[in-house]
Coordinates of C-alpha atoms in Angstrom, one line a residue:
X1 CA 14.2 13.6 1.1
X2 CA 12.4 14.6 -1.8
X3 CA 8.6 15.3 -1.6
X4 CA 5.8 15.6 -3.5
X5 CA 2.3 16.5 -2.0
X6 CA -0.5 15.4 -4.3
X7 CA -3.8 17.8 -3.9
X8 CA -6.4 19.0 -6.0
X9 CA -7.0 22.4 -7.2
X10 CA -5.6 25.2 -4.2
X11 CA -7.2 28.9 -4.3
X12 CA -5.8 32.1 -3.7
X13 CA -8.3 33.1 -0.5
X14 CA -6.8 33.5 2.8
X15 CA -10.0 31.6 4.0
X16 CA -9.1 28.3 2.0
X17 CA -8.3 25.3 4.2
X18 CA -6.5 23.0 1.8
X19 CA -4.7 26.3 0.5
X20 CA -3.4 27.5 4.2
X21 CA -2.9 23.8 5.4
X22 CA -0.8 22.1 2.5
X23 CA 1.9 25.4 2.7
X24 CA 2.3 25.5 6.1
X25 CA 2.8 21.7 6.0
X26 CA 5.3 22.1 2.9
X27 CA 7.2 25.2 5.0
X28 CA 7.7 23.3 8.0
X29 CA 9.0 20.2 5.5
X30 CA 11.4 22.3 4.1
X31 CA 12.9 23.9 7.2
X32 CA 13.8 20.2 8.5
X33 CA 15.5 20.4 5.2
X34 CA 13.4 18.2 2.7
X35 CA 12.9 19.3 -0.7
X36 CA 9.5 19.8 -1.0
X37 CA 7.0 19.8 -4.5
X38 CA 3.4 20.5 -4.5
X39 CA 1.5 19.3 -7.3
X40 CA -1.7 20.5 -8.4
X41 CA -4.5 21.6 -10.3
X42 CA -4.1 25.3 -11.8
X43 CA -7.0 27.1 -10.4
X44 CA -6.4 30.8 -11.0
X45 CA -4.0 32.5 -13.5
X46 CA -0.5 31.9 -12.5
X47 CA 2.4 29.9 -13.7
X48 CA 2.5 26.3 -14.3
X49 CA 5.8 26.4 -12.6
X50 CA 7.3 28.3 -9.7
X51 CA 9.3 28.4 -6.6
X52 CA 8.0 30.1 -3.2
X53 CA 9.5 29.6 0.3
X54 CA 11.8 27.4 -1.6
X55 CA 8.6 25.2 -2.3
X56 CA 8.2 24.4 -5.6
X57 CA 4.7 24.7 -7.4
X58 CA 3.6 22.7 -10.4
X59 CA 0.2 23.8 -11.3
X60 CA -2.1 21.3 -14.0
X61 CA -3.5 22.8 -16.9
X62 CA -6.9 21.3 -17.1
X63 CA -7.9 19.3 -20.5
X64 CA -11.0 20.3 -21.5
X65 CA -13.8 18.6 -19.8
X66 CA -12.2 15.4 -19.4
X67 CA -13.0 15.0 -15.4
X68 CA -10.9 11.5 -15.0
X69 CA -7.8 12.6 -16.7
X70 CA -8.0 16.3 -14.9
X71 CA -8.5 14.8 -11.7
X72 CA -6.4 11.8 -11.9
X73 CA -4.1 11.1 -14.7
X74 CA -2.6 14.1 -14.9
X75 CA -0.9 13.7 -11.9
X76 CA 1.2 10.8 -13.0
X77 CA 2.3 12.4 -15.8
X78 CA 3.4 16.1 -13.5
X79 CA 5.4 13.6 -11.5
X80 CA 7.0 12.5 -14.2
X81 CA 8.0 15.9 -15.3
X82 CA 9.2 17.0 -11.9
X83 CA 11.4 14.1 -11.4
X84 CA 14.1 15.5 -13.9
X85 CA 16.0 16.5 -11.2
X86 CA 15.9 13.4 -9.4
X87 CA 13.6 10.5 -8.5
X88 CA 11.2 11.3 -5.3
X89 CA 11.8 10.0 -2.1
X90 CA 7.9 10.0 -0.8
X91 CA 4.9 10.6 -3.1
X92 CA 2.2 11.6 -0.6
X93 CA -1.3 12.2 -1.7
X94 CA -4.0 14.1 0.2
X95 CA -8.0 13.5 -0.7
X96 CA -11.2 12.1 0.6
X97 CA -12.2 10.2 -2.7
X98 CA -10.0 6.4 -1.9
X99 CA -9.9 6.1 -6.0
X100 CA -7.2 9.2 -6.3
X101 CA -4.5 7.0 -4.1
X102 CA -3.9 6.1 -7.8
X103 CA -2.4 9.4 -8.8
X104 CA 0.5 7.9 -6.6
X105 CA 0.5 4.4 -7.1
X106 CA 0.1 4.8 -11.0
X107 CA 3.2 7.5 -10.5
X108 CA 5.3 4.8 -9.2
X109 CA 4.3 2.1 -11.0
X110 CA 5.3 3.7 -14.1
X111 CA 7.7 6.4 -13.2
X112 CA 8.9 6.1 -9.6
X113 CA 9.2 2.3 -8.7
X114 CA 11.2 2.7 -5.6
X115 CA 9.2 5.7 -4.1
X116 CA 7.0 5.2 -1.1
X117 CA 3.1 6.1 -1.5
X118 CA 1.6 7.7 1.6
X119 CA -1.8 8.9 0.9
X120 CA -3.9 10.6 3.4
X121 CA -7.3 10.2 3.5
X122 CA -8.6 13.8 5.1
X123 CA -12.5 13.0 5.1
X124 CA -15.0 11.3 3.6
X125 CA -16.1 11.3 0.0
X126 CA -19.4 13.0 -0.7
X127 CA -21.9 10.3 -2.0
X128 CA -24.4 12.7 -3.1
X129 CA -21.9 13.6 -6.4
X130 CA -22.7 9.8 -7.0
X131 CA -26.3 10.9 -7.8
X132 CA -26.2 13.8 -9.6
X133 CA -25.1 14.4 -12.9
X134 CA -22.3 16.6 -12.4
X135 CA -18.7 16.6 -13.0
X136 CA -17.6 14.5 -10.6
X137 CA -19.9 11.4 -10.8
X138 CA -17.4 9.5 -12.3
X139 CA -14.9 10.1 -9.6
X140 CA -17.5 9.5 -7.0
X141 CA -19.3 6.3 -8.2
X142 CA -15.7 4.7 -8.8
X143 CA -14.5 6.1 -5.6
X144 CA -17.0 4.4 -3.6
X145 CA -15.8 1.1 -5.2
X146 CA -12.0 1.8 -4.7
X147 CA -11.2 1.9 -0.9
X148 CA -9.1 -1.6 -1.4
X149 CA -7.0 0.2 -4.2
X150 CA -5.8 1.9 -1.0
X151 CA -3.8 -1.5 0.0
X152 CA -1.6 -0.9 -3.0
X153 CA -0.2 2.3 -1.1
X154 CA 2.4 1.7 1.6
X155 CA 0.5 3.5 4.5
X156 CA -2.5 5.4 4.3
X157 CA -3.5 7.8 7.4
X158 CA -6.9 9.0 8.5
X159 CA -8.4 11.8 11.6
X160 CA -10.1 9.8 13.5
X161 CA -10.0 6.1 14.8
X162 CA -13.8 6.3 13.8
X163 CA -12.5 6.7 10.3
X164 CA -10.2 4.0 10.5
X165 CA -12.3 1.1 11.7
X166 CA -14.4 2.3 8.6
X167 CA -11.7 1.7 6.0
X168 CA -10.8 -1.9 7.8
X169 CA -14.8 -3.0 7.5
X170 CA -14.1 -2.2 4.1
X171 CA -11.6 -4.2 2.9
X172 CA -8.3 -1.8 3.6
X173 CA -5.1 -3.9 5.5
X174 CA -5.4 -2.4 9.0
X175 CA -1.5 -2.7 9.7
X176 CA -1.3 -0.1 6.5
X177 CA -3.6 2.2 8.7
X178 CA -2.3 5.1 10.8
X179 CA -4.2 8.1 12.8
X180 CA -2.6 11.5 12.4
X181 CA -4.6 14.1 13.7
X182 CA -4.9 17.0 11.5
X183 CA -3.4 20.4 12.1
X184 CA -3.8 24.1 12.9
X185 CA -1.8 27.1 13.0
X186 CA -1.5 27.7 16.8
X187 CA 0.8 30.8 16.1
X188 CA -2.4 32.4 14.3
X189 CA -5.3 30.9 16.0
X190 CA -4.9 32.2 19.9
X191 CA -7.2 34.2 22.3
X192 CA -7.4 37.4 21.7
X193 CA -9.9 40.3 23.6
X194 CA -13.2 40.1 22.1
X195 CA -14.5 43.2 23.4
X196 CA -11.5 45.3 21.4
X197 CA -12.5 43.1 18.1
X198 CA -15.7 43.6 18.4
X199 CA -15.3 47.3 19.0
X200 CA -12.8 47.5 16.4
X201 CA -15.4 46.3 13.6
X202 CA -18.7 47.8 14.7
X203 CA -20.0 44.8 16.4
X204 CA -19.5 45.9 20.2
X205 CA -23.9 45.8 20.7
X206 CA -24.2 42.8 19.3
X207 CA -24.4 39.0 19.6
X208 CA -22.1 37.2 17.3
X209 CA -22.7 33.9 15.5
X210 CA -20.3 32.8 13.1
X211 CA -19.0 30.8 10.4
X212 CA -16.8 29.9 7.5
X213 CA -15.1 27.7 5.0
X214 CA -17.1 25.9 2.7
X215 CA -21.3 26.6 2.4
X216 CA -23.4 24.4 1.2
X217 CA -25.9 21.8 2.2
X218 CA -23.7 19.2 3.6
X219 CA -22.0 21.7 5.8
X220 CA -25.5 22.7 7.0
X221 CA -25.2 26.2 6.1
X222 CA -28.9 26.0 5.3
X223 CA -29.8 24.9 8.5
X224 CA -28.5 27.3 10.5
X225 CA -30.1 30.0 8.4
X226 CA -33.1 28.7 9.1
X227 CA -32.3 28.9 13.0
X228 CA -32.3 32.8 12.7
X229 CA -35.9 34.1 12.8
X230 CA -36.2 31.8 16.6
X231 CA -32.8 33.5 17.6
X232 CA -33.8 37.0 16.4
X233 CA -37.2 36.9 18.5
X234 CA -34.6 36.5 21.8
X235 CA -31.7 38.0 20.9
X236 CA -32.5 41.4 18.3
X237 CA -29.4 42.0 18.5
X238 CA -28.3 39.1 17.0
X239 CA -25.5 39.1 13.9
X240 CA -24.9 36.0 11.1
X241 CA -21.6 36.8 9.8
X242 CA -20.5 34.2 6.8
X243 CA -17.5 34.2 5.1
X244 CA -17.7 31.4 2.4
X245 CA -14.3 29.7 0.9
X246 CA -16.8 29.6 -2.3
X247 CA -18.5 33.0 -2.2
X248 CA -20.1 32.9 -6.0
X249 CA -21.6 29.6 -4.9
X250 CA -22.6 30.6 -1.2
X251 CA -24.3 33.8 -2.5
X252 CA -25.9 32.2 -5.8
X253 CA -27.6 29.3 -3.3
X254 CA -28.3 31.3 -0.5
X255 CA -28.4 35.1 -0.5
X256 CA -32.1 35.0 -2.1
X257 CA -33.2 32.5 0.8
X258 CA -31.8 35.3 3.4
X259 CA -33.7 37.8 1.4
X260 CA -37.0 35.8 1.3
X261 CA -36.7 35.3 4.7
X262 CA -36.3 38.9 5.5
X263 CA -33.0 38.3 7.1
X264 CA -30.8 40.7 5.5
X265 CA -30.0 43.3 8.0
X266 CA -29.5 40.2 10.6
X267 CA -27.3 38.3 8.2
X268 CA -24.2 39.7 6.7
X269 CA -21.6 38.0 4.0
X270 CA -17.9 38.8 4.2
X271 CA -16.7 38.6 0.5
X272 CA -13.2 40.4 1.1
X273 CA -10.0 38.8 2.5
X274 CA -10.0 39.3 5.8
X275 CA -7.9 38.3 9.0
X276 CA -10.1 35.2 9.7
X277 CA -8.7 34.9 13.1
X278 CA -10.1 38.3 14.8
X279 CA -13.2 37.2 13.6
X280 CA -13.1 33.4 15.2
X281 CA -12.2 35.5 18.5
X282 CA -14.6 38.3 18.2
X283 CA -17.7 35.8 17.7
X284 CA -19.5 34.8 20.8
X285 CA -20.5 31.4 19.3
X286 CA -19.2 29.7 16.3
X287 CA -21.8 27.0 14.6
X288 CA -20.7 24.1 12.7
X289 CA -24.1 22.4 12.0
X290 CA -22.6 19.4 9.9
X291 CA -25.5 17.1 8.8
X292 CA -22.8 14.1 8.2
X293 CA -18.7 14.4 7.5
X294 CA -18.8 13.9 3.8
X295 CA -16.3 16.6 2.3
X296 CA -15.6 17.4 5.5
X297 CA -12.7 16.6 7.7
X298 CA -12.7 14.4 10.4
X299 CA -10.8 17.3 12.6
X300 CA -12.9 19.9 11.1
X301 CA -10.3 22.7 11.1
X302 CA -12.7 25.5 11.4
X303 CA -13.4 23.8 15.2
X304 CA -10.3 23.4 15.8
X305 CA -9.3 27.2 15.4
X306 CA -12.5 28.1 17.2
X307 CA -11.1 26.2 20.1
X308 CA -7.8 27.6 20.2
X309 CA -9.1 31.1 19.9
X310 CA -11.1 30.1 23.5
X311 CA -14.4 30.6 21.2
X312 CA -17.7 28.6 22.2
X313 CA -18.2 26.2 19.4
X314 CA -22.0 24.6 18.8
X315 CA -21.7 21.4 16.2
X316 CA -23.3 17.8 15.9
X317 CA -24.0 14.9 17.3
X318 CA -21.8 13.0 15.1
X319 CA -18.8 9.7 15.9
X320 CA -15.8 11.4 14.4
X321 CA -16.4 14.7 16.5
X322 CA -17.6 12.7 19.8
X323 CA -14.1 10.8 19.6
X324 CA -12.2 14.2 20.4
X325 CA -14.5 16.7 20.8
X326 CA -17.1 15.7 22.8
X327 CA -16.0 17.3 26.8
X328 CA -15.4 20.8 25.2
X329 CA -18.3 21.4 22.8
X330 CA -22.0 22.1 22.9
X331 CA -23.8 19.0 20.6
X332 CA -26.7 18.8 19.1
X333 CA -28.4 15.8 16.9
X334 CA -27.8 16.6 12.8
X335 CA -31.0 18.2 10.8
X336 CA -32.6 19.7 14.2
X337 CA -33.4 23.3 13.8
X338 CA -35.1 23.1 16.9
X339 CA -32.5 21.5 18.5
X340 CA -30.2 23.5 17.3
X341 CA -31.4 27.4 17.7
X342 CA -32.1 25.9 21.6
X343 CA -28.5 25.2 22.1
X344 CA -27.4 28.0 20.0
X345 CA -29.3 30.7 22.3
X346 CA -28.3 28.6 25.4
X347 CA -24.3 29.5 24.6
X348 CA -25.7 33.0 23.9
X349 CA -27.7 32.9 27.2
X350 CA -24.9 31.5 29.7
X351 CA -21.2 31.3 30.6
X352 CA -19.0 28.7 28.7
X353 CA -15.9 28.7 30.7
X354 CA -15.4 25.7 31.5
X355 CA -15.7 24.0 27.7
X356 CA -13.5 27.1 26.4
X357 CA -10.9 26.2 29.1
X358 CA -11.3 22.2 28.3
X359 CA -11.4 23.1 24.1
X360 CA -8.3 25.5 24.3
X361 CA -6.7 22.3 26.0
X362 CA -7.7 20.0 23.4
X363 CA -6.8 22.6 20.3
X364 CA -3.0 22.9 22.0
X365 CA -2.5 18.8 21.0
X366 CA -3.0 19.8 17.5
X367 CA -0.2 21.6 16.3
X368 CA 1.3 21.5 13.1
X369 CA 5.1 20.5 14.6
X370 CA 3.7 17.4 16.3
X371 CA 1.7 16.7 13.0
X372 CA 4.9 16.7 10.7
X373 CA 6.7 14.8 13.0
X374 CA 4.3 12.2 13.0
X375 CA 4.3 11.8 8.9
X376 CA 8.4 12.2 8.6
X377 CA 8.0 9.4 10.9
X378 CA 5.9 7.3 8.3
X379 CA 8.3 8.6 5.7
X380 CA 11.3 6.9 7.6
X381 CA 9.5 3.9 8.3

């Protein structure tokens, strides 16, 4: 078959979920021997056009500061391009805003009118873009309107069951609805020996917390800042170690907060490319302190790898993570900074063995073979 993924704009970091996930899902498409396009917007210099892994790239150049056509339109228009060779089999388009199931349908429509439309919805959209006056109000606002534009695709797949029911109250053709857990790299993310890593990068006397991927508010990044003076006064030896997917934003919103709190020997930011894994093993707690799961996936990956690496993970009290998570991680209620430094000094305090032994057993179900199996599935349908 012919494929094209639809995302928006892919980085270079090695840190960079969407980046990571949509090639190793392309690879293993290609290796069943699918010819596989990703389309996208162009978010560092490089050519509008290439071929890696025998995947080939075609990369958006933005028009000015016209959000809806960057975001949307576009994308029509690149499928039309990349169809010179021959029509595509399955358009499948990945998001968390409901409106961008257009760049498909409106590819097909006009373009592509045999082509199936899978679009996968990977978390919720972020509401608070609705009230601010950024960029991408307009996307937002019409996003929240759109979720039965997704009855116009041919099958739309979610996370979570939780997320599911959600799209049916709103208006979205159940029997077009299928769960397909997300995926990790289980040949990356494994246990490793902590006590080597943490020699091996000048952490062997102390306490680890960590965290990664996106930083900002709605990830509550903020809050767990916030838990460190409580966690310092028992453990001294404590370490923060962040290493945000957008470090000019992490640092510009919160390295003068760690400063004015007096935090900086306690809280350290890791800026350079760096073999996330060894540090997911060599942390003695990871903390995902998620206020809601706008923007965020519904199988937040970052807990996912945390399992798999037989790490203790901390996180929220929240429907979508209860549904799988809820035997083999250490919950607390959303926007508790109490709450929260108490459970994080408790997995600091105690032995975790038998969540790490029941999360490394959830974390095996999500690999990325059973995931691609499960969408060539819906392709064949």
């Amino acid at each position: 078959m012919r494929i094209a993924l639809l995302v928006s704009g892919m980085l270079q970091k090695k840190t960079e979920s969407l980046t990571i996930t949509t090639q190793e899902f392309a690879k293993k498409l290609t290796k069943k021997n699918h010819k596989v396009f990703i389309i996208t917007q162009k978010k560092f210099p490089s050519p509008s056009i290439e071929i890696k892994d025998k995947i080939t790239y075609y990369r958006i150049n933005k028009w000015g500061k016209f959000s809806l056509y960057n975001k949307l339109i576009s994308f029509p228009f690149a499928i039309r391009k990349m169809q010179k060779e021959g029509k595509f089999n399955i358009i499948h388009g990945f998001s968390a805003s409901p409106i961008l199931v257009l760049r498909g349908i409106l590819a097909k429509n006009f373009f592509s009118n045999k082509t199936k439309i899978v679009h996968t919805l990977k978390s919720y959209p972020i509401k608070k873009d609705v009230k601010a006056g950024g960029k991408n109000k307009l996307i937002s606002r019409i996003g929240d309107w759109g979720y039965k534009l997704l009855n116009l695709a041919d099958i739309i797949t979610v996370p979570t069951n939780v997320h599911a029911k959600k799209l049916i109250r709103k208006g979205v053709n159940k029997n077009k609805i299928k769960v397909i857990h997300s995926f990790i790299n289980l040949d990356k993310f494994f246990p490793k020996d902590k006590k080597k890593l943490k020699e091996q990068y000048g952490y062997q006397d102390n306490k680890v917390i960590f965290n990664y991927g996106s930083m900002w508010e709605i990830k509550g990044t903020d809050q767990l800042i916030k838990s460190m003076p409580d966690l310092i006064k028992q453990f001294p030896n404590v370490r923060l170690l962040l290493a945000p997917r957008n470090r000019k934003q992490a640092l510009n919103k919160y390295l003068k907060v760690i400063q004015e709190m007096e935090l900086t020997k306690y809280v350290q930011f890791i800026l350079e490319d760096v073999n996330i894994e060894d540090y997911v093993n060599l942390a003695d707690v990871i903390v995902l302190p998620y206020p809601h799961l706008e923007g965020t996936e519904g199988n937040p990956s970052c807990l996912l790898e945390a399992l798999a690496c037989k790490t203790p993970v901390v996180t929220t009290n929240l429907p979508e993570l209860n549904e799988l998570f809820s035997e083999c991680t250490k919950v607390v209620e959303p926007n508790n900074i109490e709450e929260l430094t108490k459970m994080v000094s408790f997995v600091l305090k105690n032995d975790n063995q038998r969540i790490i032994e029941e999360g490394l057993k959830i974390a095996q179900k999500f690999n990325i073979d059973q995931n691609v199996d499960s969408f060539i599935s819906v392709y064949n349908e």
